[in-house]
PDB file of C-alpha atoms in Angstrom:
ATOM      1  CA  MET A 187     108.846  80.219  89.148  1.00 47.00           C
ATOM      2  CA  ALA A 188     111.293  83.027  89.968  1.00 46.00           C
ATOM      3  CA  THR A 189     113.482  81.327  92.545  1.00 45.00           C
ATOM      4  CA  SER A 190     116.672  81.854  90.599  1.00 43.00           C
ATOM      5  CA  SER A 191     115.933  85.470  89.644  1.00 46.00           C
ATOM      6  CA  LEU A 192     115.138  86.330  93.248  1.00 48.00           C
ATOM      7  CA  ALA A 193     118.329  84.679  94.425  1.00 46.00           C
ATOM      8  CA  VAL A 194     120.340  86.626  91.863  1.00 44.00           C
ATOM      9  CA  LEU A 195     118.773  89.864  93.050  1.00 45.00           C
ATOM     10  CA  ALA A 196     119.295  89.188  96.738  1.00 45.00           C
ATOM     11  CA  GLU A 197     122.846  87.915  96.811  1.00 49.00           C
ATOM     12  CA  PRO A 198     124.726  90.608  94.842  1.00 45.00           C
ATOM     13  CA  ALA A 199     123.236  93.235  97.127  1.00 50.00           C
ATOM     14  CA  GLY A 200     125.110  91.615  99.995  1.00 53.00           C
ATOM     15  CA  MET A 201     122.034  89.954 101.421  1.00 53.00           C
ATOM     16  CA  THR A 202     121.962  86.360 102.489  1.00 57.00           C
ATOM     17  CA  ARG A 203     118.814  84.300 102.489  1.00 58.00           C
ATOM     18  CA  PRO A 204     118.096  83.000 105.991  1.00 64.00           C
ATOM     19  CA  PRO A 205     116.239  79.674 106.301  1.00 68.00           C
ATOM     20  CA  GLN A 206     112.997  81.384 107.305  1.00 78.00           C
ATOM     21  CA  PHE A 207     113.077  83.393 104.075  1.00 79.00           C
ATOM     22  CA  GLN A 208     113.513  80.214 102.033  1.00 83.00           C
ATOM     23  CA  GLU A 209     110.523  78.657 103.788  1.00 85.00           C
ATOM     24  CA  LEU A 210     108.381  81.757 103.258  1.00 84.00           C
ATOM     25  CA  TYR A 211     109.320  81.866  99.602  1.00 88.00           C
ATOM     26  CA  GLN A 212     108.532  78.196  99.062  1.00 90.00           C
ATOM     27  CA  GLN A 213     105.226  78.493 100.881  1.00 90.00           C
ATOM     28  CA  TYR A 214     103.920  81.790  99.474  1.00 90.00           C
ATOM     29  CA  SER A 215     105.618  82.479  96.119  1.00 92.00           C
ATOM     30  CA  ASP A 216     102.804  80.815  94.160  1.00 94.00           C
ATOM     31  CA  VAL A 217     100.175  82.826  96.053  1.00 92.00           C
ATOM     32  CA  VAL A 218     102.032  86.069  95.324  1.00 93.00           C
ATOM     33  CA  PHE A 219     102.646  85.238  91.670  1.00 94.00           C
ATOM     34  CA  LEU A 220      99.071  84.109  90.952  1.00 91.00           C
ATOM     35  CA  THR A 221      97.564  87.100  92.747  1.00 89.00           C
ATOM     36  CA  ALA A 222      99.835  89.446  90.819  1.00 89.00           C
ATOM     37  CA  PHE A 223      99.091  87.692  87.538  1.00 87.00           C
ATOM     38  CA  ARG A 224      95.341  88.013  88.074  1.00 85.00           C
ATOM     39  CA  VAL A 225      95.685  91.727  88.759  1.00 84.00           C
ATOM     40  CA  THR A 226      98.269  92.679  86.120  1.00 82.00           C
ATOM     41  CA  GLY A 227      97.302  90.185  83.442  1.00 81.00           C
ATOM     42  CA  ASN A 228     100.837  89.335  82.420  1.00 82.00           C
ATOM     43  CA  SER A 229     103.604  87.148  83.728  1.00 86.00           C
ATOM     44  CA  ALA A 230     106.416  89.713  83.424  1.00 87.00           C
ATOM     45  CA  ASP A 231     104.606  92.106  85.753  1.00 88.00           C
ATOM     46  CA  ALA A 232     103.709  89.217  88.063  1.00 90.00           C
ATOM     47  CA  GLU A 233     107.423  88.307  88.256  1.00 92.00           C
ATOM     48  CA  ASP A 234     108.228  91.937  89.128  1.00 91.00           C
ATOM     49  CA  VAL A 235     105.634  91.867  91.890  1.00 91.00           C
ATOM     50  CA  LEU A 236     106.978  88.557  93.193  1.00 92.00           C
ATOM     51  CA  GLN A 237     110.469  89.998  93.433  1.00 92.00           C
ATOM     52  CA  THR A 238     109.270  93.249  94.976  1.00 90.00           C
ATOM     53  CA  VAL A 239     107.253  91.521  97.691  1.00 91.00           C
ATOM     54  CA  PHE A 240     109.973  89.061  98.659  1.00 88.00           C
ATOM     55  CA  LEU A 241     112.762  91.632  98.555  1.00 87.00           C
ATOM     56  CA  ARG A 242     110.735  93.702 101.012  1.00 85.00           C
ATOM     57  CA  ILE A 243     110.408  90.638 103.247  1.00 82.00           C
ATOM     58  CA  LEU A 244     114.115  89.916 102.917  1.00 80.00           C
ATOM     59  CA  LYS A 245     114.977  93.464 103.969  1.00 79.00           C
ATOM     60  CA  GLN A 246     112.704  93.345 107.020  1.00 75.00           C
ATOM     61  CA  GLU A 247     112.869  89.640 107.873  1.00 61.00           C
ATOM     62  CA  ASP A 248     113.945  90.233 111.455  1.00 58.00           C
ATOM     63  CA  ARG A 249     110.666  92.125 111.935  1.00 67.00           C
ATOM     64  CA  PHE A 250     108.401  89.812 109.925  1.00 65.00           C
ATOM     65  CA  GLU A 251     106.340  87.444 112.040  1.00 67.00           C
ATOM     66  CA  VAL A 252     104.850  84.328 110.487  1.00 65.00           C
ATOM     67  CA  SER A 253     101.273  83.872 111.655  1.00 67.00           C
ATOM     68  CA  SER A 254      97.997  82.323 110.660  1.00 64.00           C
ATOM     69  CA  SER A 255      97.259  85.450 108.607  1.00 74.00           C
ATOM     70  CA  SER A 256     100.513  85.306 106.632  1.00 82.00           C
ATOM     71  CA  GLU A 257      98.756  84.200 103.448  1.00 85.00           C
ATOM     72  CA  ALA A 258      96.413  87.174 103.700  1.00 85.00           C
ATOM     73  CA  TYR A 259      99.453  89.421 104.199  1.00 87.00           C
ATOM     74  CA  PHE A 260     101.114  88.058 101.057  1.00 90.00           C
ATOM     75  CA  ARG A 261      97.914  88.387  99.004  1.00 89.00           C
ATOM     76  CA  ARG A 262      97.494  91.968 100.153  1.00 88.00           C
ATOM     77  CA  ALA A 263     101.161  92.795  99.485  1.00 90.00           C
ATOM     78  CA  ALA A 264     100.886  91.271  96.000  1.00 91.00           C
ATOM     79  CA  THR A 265      97.679  93.147  95.258  1.00 89.00           C
ATOM     80  CA  ASN A 266      99.133  96.465  96.398  1.00 87.00           C
ATOM     81  CA  ALA A 267     102.389  95.977  94.469  1.00 89.00           C
ATOM     82  CA  SER A 268     100.391  94.988  91.380  1.00 87.00           C
ATOM     83  CA  ILE A 269      98.249  98.096  91.592  1.00 84.00           C
ATOM     84  CA  ASP A 270     101.413 100.181  91.947  1.00 83.00           C
ATOM     85  CA  ILE A 271     102.765  98.631  88.743  1.00 83.00           C
ATOM     86  CA  LEU A 272      99.507  99.321  86.934  1.00 79.00           C
ATOM     87  CA  ARG A 273      99.682 102.943  87.982  1.00 76.00           C
ATOM     88  CA  ARG A 274     103.227 103.321  86.662  1.00 74.00           C
ATOM     89  CA  ARG A 275     102.914 101.456  83.387  1.00 64.00           C
ATOM     90  CA  THR A 276     101.098 101.966  80.153  1.00 46.00           C
ATOM     91  CA  TRP A 277      97.938  99.967  80.159  1.00 43.00           C
ATOM     92  CA  ARG A 278      97.871  96.547  78.524  1.00 42.00           C
ATOM     93  CA  ALA A 279      94.744  94.809  77.356  1.00 40.00           C
ATOM     94  CA  GLU A 280      95.063  91.338  78.875  1.00 40.00           C
ATOM     95  CA  THR A 281      93.557  91.043  82.343  1.00 43.00           C
ATOM     96  CA  PRO A 282      90.903  88.486  83.352  1.00 48.00           C
ATOM     97  CA  LEU A 283      88.013  90.835  84.102  1.00 50.00           C
ATOM     98  CA  ASP A 284      85.367  89.423  81.751  1.00 49.00           C
ATOM     99  CA  GLY A 285      81.863  89.867  83.071  1.00 48.00           C
ATOM    100  CA  VAL A 286      82.743  92.083  86.022  1.00 50.00           C
ATOM    101  CA  ILE A 287      80.894  95.038  84.563  1.00 52.00           C
ATOM    102  CA  PRO A 288      78.196  93.499  82.375  1.00 52.00           C
ATOM    103  CA  GLN A 289      76.685  96.832  81.218  1.00 48.00           C
ATOM    104  CA  LEU A 290      79.771  97.425  79.090  1.00 48.00           C
ATOM    105  CA  ALA A 291      79.919  93.943  77.567  1.00 51.00           C
ATOM    106  CA  SER A 292      79.193  95.329  74.096  1.00 51.00           C
ATOM    107  CA  GLU A 293      82.576  97.097  74.014  1.00 52.00           C
ATOM    108  CA  SER A 294      85.509  95.134  72.802  1.00 62.00           C
ATOM    109  CA  THR A 295      86.945  93.011  75.585  1.00 69.00           C
ATOM    110  CA  ALA A 296      90.405  94.520  75.227  1.00 68.00           C
ATOM    111  CA  LEU A 297      89.124  98.085  75.492  1.00 72.00           C
ATOM    112  CA  LEU A 298      86.937  97.214  78.469  1.00 71.00           C
ATOM    113  CA  LYS A 299      89.831  95.573  80.285  1.00 72.00           C
ATOM    114  CA  GLN A 300      92.041  98.576  79.597  1.00 73.00           C
ATOM    115  CA  ARG A 301      89.407 100.942  80.962  1.00 75.00           C
ATOM    116  CA  VAL A 302      88.805  98.812  84.074  1.00 77.00           C
ATOM    117  CA  ARG A 303      92.532  98.666  84.768  1.00 77.00           C
ATOM    118  CA  GLN A 304      92.810 102.451  84.413  1.00 78.00           C
ATOM    119  CA  ALA A 305      89.791 102.950  86.654  1.00 82.00           C
ATOM    120  CA  LEU A 306      91.237 100.601  89.298  1.00 83.00           C
ATOM    121  CA  SER A 307      94.383 102.706  89.442  1.00 81.00           C
ATOM    122  CA  ARG A 308      92.264 105.739  90.348  1.00 83.00           C
ATOM    123  CA  LEU A 309      90.567 104.068  93.307  1.00 85.00           C
ATOM    124  CA  ASP A 310      91.670 104.340  96.894  1.00 85.00           C
ATOM    125  CA  PRO A 311      94.158 101.461  97.449  1.00 83.00           C
ATOM    126  CA  ASP A 312      91.863  99.755  99.987  1.00 85.00           C
ATOM    127  CA  ASP A 313      88.919  99.940  97.584  1.00 88.00           C
ATOM    128  CA  ALA A 314      91.014  98.599  94.713  1.00 87.00           C
ATOM    129  CA  GLU A 315      92.197  95.763  96.917  1.00 86.00           C
ATOM    130  CA  LEU A 316      88.646  94.939  98.024  1.00 89.00           C
ATOM    131  CA  PHE A 317      87.512  94.843  94.386  1.00 89.00           C
ATOM    132  CA  VAL A 318      90.432  92.653  93.289  1.00 84.00           C
ATOM    133  CA  LEU A 319      90.013  90.215  96.165  1.00 85.00           C
ATOM    134  CA  LYS A 320      86.274  89.882  95.511  1.00 87.00           C
ATOM    135  CA  TYR A 321      86.170  89.697  91.726  1.00 83.00           C
ATOM    136  CA  LEU A 322      89.593  88.318  90.786  1.00 78.00           C
ATOM    137  CA  GLU A 323      90.502  86.224  93.805  1.00 79.00           C
ATOM    138  CA  GLY A 324      86.971  85.033  94.540  1.00 83.00           C
ATOM    139  CA  PHE A 325      86.913  85.884  98.252  1.00 85.00           C
ATOM    140  CA  SER A 326      83.508  85.673  99.918  1.00 88.00           C
ATOM    141  CA  GLY A 327      81.915  88.617 101.669  1.00 88.00           C
ATOM    142  CA  GLU A 328      82.590  87.000 105.031  1.00 88.00           C
ATOM    143  CA  GLU A 329      86.276  86.484 104.202  1.00 87.00           C
ATOM    144  CA  LEU A 330      86.593  90.092 103.094  1.00 89.00           C
ATOM    145  CA  ALA A 331      84.862  91.354 106.229  1.00 89.00           C
ATOM    146  CA  GLU A 332      87.286  89.392 108.374  1.00 87.00           C
ATOM    147  CA  GLN A 333      90.361  90.466 106.420  1.00 84.00           C
ATOM    148  CA  PHE A 334      89.419  94.155 106.400  1.00 87.00           C
ATOM    149  CA  GLY A 335      88.024  94.178 109.930  1.00 89.00           C
ATOM    150  CA  ILE A 336      84.614  95.481 108.866  1.00 91.00           C
ATOM    151  CA  GLU A 337      81.026  94.226 108.975  1.00 92.00           C
ATOM    152  CA  ARG A 338      79.711  91.996 106.178  1.00 90.00           C
ATOM    153  CA  ALA A 339      77.093  94.608 105.273  1.00 91.00           C
ATOM    154  CA  THR A 340      79.841  97.213 104.951  1.00 91.00           C
ATOM    155  CA  VAL A 341      81.641  94.976 102.464  1.00 91.00           C
ATOM    156  CA  GLY A 342      78.504  94.865 100.330  1.00 90.00           C
ATOM    157  CA  SER A 343      77.938  98.605 100.423  1.00 91.00           C
ATOM    158  CA  ARG A 344      81.602  99.353  99.682  1.00 92.00           C
ATOM    159  CA  LEU A 345      81.571  96.959  96.721  1.00 91.00           C
ATOM    160  CA  PHE A 346      78.403  98.625  95.424  1.00 90.00           C
ATOM    161  CA  ARG A 347      80.036 102.060  95.722  1.00 91.00           C
ATOM    162  CA  ILE A 348      83.245 100.798  94.089  1.00 90.00           C
ATOM    163  CA  ARG A 349      81.303  99.338  91.147  1.00 88.00           C
ATOM    164  CA  GLN A 350      79.458 102.641  90.700  1.00 88.00           C
ATOM    165  CA  THR A 351      82.731 104.574  90.764  1.00 87.00           C
ATOM    166  CA  LEU A 352      84.336 102.196  88.280  1.00 85.00           C
ATOM    167  CA  ARG A 353      81.319 102.406  85.994  1.00 83.00           C
ATOM    168  CA  GLU A 354      81.444 106.229  86.038  1.00 83.00           C
ATOM    169  CA  VAL A 355      85.180 106.328  85.314  1.00 79.00           C
ATOM    170  CA  ILE A 356      84.890 103.739  82.544  1.00 77.00           C
ATOM    171  CA  GLU A 357      81.950 105.436  80.837  1.00 75.00           C
ATOM    172  CA  ARG A 358      83.753 108.781  80.546  1.00 73.00           C
TER     173      ARG A 358
END
């Protein structure tokens, strides 16, 4: 994917890539890229997210601990970086959100996707992440409860509230 572009970015800045970084990149770059692509809807933004996430890891590698929850960390980092990009950029109309808000299915798909993306950028980052992980990444309620450290019932009520908020923002 972006191995060469990441290497080009890291080395001119005077950074070297320790072996652990190489292993992390090989193991998690696809997870980061695919998560970012699902959120942003385009490969250029997904590449930007990939570079952002791994440059952050490279800068703090001595403090980064690999653990059983590393994949969750990388998904969350990719989701957050993707949402940041969406907030900074003009909105594009190509994100895979078909069917998430069925009440608005009569609108053109492109317009709906643009409105959902804009609405996501207005949510609290944790709420936006919960929504993305549930509806774009396909996480179960139990997985979300574990990742966020909340009860399963709380996941359901938060998702209900998030959908209501998104619906209100989109219908304006």
